[in-house]
PDB file of C-alpha atoms and ligand atoms in Angstrom:
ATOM      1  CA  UNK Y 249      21.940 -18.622   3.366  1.00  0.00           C
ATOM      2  CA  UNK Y 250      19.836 -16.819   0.834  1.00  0.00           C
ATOM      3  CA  UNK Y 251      16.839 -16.869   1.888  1.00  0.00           C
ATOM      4  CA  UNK Y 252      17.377 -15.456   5.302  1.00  0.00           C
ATOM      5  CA  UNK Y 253      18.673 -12.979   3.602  1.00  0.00           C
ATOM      6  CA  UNK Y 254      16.289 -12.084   1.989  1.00  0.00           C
ATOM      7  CA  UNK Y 255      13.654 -12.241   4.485  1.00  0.00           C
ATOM      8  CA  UNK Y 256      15.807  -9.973   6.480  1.00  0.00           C
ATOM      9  CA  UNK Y 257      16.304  -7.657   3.588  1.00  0.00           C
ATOM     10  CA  UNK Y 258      12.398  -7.609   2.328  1.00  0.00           C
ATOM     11  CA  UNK Y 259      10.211  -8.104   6.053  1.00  0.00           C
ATOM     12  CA  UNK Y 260      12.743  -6.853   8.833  1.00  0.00           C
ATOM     13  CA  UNK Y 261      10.591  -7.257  12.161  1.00  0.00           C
ATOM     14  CA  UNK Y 262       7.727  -8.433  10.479  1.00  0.00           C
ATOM     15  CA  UNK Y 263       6.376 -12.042  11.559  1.00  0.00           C
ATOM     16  CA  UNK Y 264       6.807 -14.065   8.732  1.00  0.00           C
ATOM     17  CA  UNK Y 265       9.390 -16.905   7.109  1.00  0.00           C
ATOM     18  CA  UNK Y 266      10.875 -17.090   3.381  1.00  0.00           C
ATOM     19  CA  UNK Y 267       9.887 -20.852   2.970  1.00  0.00           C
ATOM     20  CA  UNK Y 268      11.153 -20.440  -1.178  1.00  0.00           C
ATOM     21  CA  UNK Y 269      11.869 -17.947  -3.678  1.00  0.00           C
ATOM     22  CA  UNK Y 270      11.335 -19.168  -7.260  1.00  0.00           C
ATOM     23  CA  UNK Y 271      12.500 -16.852 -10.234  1.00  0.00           C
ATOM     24  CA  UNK Y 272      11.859 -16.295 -13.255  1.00  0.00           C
ATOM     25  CA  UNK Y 273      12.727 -14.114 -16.311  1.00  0.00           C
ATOM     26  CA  UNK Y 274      10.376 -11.015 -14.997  1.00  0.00           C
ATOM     27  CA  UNK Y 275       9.253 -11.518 -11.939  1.00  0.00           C
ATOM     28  CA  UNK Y 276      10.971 -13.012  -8.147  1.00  0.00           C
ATOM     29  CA  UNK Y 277       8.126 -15.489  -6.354  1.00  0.00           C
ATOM     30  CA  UNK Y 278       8.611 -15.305  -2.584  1.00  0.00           C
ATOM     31  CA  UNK Y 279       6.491 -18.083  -1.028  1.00  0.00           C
ATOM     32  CA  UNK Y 280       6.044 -16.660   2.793  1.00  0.00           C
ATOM     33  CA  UNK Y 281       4.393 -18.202   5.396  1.00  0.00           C
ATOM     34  CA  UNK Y 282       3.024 -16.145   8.947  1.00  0.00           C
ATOM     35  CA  UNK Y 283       4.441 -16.725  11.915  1.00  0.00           C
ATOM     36  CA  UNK Y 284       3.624 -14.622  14.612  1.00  0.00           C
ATOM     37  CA  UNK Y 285       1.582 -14.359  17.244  1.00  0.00           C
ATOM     38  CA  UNK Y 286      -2.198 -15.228  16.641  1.00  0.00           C
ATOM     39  CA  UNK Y 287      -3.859 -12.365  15.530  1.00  0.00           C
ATOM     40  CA  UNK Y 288      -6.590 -10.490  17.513  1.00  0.00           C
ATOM     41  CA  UNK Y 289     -10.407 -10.479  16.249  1.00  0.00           C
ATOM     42  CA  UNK Y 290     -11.509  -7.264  14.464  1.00  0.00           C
ATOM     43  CA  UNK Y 291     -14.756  -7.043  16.104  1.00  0.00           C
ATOM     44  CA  UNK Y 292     -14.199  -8.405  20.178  1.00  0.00           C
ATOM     45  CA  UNK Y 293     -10.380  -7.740  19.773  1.00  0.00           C
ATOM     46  CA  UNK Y 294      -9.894 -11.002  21.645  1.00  0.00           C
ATOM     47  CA  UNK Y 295      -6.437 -12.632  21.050  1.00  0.00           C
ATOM     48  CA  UNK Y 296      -7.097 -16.277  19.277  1.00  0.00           C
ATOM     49  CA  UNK Y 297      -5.775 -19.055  20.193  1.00  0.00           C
ATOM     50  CA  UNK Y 298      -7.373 -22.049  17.572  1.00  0.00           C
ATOM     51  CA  UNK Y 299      -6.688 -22.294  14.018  1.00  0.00           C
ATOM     52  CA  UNK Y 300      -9.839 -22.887  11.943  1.00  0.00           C
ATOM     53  CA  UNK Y 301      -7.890 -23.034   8.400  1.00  0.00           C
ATOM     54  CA  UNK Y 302      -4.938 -21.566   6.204  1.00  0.00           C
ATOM     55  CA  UNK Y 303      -4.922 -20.197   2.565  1.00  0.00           C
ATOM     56  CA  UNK Y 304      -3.049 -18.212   0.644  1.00  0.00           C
ATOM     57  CA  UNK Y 305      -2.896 -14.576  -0.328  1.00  0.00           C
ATOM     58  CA  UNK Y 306      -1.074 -12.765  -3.514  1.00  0.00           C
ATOM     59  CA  UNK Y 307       0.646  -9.642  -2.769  1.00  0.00           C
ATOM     60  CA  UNK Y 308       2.756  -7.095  -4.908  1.00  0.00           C
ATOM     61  CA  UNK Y 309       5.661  -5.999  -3.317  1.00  0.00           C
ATOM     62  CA  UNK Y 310       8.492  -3.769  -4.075  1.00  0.00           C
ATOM     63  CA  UNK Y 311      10.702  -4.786  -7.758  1.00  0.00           C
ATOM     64  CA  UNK Y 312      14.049  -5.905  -7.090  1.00  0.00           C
ATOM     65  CA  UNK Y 313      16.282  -4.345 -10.407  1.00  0.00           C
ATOM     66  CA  UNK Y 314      14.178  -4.944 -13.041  1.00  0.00           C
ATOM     67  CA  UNK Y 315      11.951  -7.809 -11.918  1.00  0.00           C
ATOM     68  CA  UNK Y 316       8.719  -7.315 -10.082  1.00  0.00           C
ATOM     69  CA  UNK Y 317       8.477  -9.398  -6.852  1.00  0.00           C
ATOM     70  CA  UNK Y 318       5.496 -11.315  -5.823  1.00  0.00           C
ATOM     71  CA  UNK Y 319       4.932 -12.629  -2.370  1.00  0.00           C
ATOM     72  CA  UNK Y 320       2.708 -15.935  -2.158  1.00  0.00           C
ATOM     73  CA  UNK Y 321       1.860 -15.806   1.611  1.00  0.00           C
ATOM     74  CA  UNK Y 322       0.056 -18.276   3.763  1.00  0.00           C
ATOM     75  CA  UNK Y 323      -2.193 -16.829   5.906  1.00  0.00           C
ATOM     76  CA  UNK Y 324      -4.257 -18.083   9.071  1.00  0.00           C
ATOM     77  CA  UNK Y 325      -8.279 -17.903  10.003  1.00  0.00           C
ATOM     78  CA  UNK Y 326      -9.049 -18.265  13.808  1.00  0.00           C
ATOM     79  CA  UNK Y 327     -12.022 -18.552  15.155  1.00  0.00           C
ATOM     80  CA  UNK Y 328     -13.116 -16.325  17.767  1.00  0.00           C
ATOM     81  CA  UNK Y 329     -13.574 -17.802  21.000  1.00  0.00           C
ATOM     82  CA  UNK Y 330     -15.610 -14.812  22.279  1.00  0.00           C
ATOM     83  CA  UNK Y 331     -18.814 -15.664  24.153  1.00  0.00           C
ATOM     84  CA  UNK Y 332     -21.054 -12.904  22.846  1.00  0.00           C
ATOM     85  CA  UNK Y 333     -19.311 -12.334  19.840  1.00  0.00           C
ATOM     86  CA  UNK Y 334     -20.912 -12.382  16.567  1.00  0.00           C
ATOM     87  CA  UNK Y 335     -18.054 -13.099  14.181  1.00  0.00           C
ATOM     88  CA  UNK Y 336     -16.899 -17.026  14.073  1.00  0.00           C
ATOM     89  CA  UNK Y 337     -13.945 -16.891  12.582  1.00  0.00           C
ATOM     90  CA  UNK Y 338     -11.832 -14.464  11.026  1.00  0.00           C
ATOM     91  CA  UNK Y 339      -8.598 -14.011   8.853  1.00  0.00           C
ATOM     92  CA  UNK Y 340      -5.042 -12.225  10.044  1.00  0.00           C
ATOM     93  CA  UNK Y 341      -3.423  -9.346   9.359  1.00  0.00           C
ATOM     94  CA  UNK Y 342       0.309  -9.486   9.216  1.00  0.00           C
ATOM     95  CA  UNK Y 343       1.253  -6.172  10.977  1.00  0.00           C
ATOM     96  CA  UNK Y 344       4.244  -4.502   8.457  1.00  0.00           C
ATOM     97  CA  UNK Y 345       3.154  -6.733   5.397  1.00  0.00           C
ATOM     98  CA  UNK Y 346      -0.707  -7.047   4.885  1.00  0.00           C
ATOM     99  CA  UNK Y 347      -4.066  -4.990   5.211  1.00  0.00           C
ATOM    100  CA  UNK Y 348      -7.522  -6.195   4.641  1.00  0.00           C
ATOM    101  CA  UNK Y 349      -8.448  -6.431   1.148  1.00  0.00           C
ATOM    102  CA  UNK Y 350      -5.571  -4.989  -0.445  1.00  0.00           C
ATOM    103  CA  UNK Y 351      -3.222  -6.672  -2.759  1.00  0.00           C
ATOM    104  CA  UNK Y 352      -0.043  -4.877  -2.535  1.00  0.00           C
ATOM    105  CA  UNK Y 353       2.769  -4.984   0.458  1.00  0.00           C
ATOM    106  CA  UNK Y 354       2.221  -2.168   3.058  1.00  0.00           C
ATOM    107  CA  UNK Y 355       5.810  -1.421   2.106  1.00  0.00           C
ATOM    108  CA  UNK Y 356       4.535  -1.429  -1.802  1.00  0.00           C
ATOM    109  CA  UNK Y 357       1.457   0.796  -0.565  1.00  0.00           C
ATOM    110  CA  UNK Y 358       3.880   3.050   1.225  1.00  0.00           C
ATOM    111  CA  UNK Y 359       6.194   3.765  -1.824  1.00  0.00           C
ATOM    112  CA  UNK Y 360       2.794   4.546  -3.897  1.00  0.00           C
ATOM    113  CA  UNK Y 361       1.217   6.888  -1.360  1.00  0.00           C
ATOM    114  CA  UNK Y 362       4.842   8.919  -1.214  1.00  0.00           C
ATOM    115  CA  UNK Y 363       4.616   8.824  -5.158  1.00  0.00           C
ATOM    116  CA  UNK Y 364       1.202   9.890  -4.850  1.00  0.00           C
ATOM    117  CA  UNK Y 365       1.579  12.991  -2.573  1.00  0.00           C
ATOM    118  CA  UNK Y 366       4.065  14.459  -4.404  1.00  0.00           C
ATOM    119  CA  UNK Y 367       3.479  14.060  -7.707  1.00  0.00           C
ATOM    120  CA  UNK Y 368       0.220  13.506  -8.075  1.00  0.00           C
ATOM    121  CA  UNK Y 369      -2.045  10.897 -10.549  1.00  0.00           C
ATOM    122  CA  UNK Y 370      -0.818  11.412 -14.353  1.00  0.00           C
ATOM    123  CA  UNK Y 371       3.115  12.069 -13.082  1.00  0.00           C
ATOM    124  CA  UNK Y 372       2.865   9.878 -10.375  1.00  0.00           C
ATOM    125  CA  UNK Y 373       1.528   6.977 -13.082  1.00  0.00           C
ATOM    126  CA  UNK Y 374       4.590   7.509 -15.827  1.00  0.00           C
ATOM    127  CA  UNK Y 375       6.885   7.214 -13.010  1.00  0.00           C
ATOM    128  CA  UNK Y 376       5.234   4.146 -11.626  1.00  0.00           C
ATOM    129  CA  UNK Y 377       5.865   2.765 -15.170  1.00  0.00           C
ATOM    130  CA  UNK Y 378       9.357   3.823 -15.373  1.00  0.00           C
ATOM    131  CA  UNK Y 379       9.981   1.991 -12.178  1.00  0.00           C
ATOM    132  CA  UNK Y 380       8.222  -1.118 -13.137  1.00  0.00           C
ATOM    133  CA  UNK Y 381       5.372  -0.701 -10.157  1.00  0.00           C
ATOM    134  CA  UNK Y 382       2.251  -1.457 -11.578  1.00  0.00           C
ATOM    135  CA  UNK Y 383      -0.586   1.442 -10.428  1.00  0.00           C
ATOM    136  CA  UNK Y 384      -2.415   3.827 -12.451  1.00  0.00           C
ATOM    137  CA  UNK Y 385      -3.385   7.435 -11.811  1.00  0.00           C
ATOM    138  CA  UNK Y 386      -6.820   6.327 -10.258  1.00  0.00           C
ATOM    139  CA  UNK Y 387      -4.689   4.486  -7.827  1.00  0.00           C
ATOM    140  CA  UNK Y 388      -2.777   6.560  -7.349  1.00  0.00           C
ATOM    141  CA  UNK Y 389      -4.959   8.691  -6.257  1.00  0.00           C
ATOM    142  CA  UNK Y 390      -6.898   6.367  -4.343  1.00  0.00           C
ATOM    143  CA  UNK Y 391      -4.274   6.306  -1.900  1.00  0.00           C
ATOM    144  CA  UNK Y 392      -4.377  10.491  -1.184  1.00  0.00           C
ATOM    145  CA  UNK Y 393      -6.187  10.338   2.294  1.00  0.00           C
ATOM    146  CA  UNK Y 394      -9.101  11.945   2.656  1.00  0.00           C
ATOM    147  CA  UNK Y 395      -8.705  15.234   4.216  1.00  0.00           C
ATOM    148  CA  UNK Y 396      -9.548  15.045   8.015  1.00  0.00           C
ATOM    149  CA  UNK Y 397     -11.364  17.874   9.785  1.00  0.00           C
ATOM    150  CA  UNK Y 398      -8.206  19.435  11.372  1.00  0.00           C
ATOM    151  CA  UNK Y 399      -8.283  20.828  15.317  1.00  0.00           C
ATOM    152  CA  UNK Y 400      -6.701  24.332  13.460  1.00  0.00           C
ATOM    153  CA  UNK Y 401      -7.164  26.035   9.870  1.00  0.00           C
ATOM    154  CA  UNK Y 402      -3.384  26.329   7.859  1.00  0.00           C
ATOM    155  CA  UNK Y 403      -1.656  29.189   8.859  1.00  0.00           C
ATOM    156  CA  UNK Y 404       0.687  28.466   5.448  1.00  0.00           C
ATOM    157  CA  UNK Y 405      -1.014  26.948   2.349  1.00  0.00           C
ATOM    158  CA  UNK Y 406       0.886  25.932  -0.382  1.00  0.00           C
ATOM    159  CA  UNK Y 407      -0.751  25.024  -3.565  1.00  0.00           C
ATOM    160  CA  UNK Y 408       0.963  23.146  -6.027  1.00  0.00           C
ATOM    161  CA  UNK Y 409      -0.531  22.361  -9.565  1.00  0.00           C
ATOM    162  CA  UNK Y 410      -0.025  19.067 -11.080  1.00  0.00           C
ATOM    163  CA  UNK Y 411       1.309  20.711 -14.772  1.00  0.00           C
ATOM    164  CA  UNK Y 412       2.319  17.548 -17.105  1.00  0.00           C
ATOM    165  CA  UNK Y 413       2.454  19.366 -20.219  1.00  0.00           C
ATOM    166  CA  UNK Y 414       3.609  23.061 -20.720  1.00  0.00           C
ATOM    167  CA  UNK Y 415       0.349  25.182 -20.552  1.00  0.00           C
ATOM    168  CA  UNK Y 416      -1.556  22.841 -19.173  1.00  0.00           C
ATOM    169  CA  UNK Y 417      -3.392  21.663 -15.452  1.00  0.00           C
ATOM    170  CA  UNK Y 418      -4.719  19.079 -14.525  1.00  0.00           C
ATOM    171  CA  UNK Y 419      -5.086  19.716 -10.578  1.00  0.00           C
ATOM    172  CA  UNK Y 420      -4.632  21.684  -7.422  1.00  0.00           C
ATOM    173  CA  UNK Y 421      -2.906  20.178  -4.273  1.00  0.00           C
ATOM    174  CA  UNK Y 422      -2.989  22.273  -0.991  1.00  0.00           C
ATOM    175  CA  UNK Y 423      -0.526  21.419   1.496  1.00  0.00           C
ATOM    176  CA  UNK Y 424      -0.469  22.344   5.215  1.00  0.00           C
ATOM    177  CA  UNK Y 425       3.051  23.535   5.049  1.00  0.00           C
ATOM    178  CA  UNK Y 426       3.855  23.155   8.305  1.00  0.00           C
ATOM    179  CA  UNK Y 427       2.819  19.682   8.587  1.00  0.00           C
ATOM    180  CA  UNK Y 428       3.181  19.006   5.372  1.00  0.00           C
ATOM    181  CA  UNK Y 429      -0.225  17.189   4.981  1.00  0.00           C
ATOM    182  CA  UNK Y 430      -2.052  17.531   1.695  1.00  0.00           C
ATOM    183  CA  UNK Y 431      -5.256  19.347   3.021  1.00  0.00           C
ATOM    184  CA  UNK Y 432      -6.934  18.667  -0.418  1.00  0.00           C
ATOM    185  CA  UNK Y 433      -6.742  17.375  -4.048  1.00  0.00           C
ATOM    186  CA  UNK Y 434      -9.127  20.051  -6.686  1.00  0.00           C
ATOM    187  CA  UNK Y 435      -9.831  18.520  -9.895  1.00  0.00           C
ATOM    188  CA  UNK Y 436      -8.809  20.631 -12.648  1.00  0.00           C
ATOM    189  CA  UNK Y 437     -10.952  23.965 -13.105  1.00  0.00           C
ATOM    190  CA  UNK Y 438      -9.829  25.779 -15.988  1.00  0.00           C
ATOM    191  CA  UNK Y 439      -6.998  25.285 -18.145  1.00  0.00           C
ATOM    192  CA  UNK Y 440      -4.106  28.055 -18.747  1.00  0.00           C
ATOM    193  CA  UNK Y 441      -4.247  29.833 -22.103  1.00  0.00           C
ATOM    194  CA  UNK Y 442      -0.569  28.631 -24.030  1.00  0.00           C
ATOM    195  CA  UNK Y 443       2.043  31.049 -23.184  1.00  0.00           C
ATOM    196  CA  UNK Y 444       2.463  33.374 -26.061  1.00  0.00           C
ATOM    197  CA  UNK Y 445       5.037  31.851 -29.163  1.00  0.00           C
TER     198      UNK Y 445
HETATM  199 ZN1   ZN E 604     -14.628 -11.709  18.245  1.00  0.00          ZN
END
């Protein structure tokens, strides 16, 4: 059957059910619906158990070939039961597929970030168009986690320039070579006279 398929193909372990796909010339609609457990409340963490109401989110999510995929999901609010708790109700994150207040798969996010970290913003944005994933450099770079304070200094720093034209950069990104974490993203300083001819 197709849709299994599919679901199996697109959200392997995550809790949620293909209920339709509808496509058209550009772009695949997946109409998804949760189905796992109830979710736990952000502030309390107390597991819910009622229902207070349903609606639906819009998500990117990764193209399949040459059409961009869009994934309708139907989402639950709970309330929280918690005595002493000051939030009523709250909505749920589907652990594998959503994250508070973003609008893109955490599969979609993932590809980005990886785009991201190694190429940087203006690279990182004409490949994102070649691929048909809709994110520009600001993005992009949006997604580049902040530098935490590390427990050691790098003992290897590699620094890697984001050069998209001959002669030119843009910025500076130092990697912790042996974890291969980006320790930090420098705007551009200074541009490099043209090579001679
Ligand atoms: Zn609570």
């Amino acid at each position: 059957m197709v849709i299994k398929e599919f679901e199996e193909v697109l959200f392997p372990g995550v809790g949620v059910q293909v209920c339709g796909i509808r496509s058209a010339r550009d772009e695949i609609v997946v109409e998804v619906a949760s189905t796992g457990r109830p979710g736990r409340c952000p502030d309390c963490r107390r597991r819910a158990s009622r229902v207070h109401s349903s609606y639906q989110r819009r998500l990117a999510e990764r193209p399949v070939g040459p059409r961009q995929v869009v994934v309708r999901l139907t989402v639950r609010r709970f309330f929280c039961d918690g005595k002493s708790c000051p939030r009523k109700t709250f909505a749920e994150q589907i652990d594998g597929l959503t994250e508070r207040y973003r609008r893109s798969s955490v599969a979609l996010k993932s590809w980005l970030k990886t785009i991201a970290e190694q190429l940087g913003g203006r690279a990182g944005e004409r490949l994102c168009r070649q691929l048909r994933l809709t994110a520009g450099r600001t993005r992009l770079l949006g997604l580049l986690e902040a530098p935490t304070v590390q427990d050691r200094a790098p003992r290897v720093l590699g620094v890697d320039e984001f050069a998209f034209r001959r002669g030119r950069t843009y910025g500076t990104i130092l990697v912790d070579v042996e974890t291969a974490r980006v320790v930090d993203v420098l705007p551009n300083a200074h541009r490099r006279p043209s090579p001679p001819g």
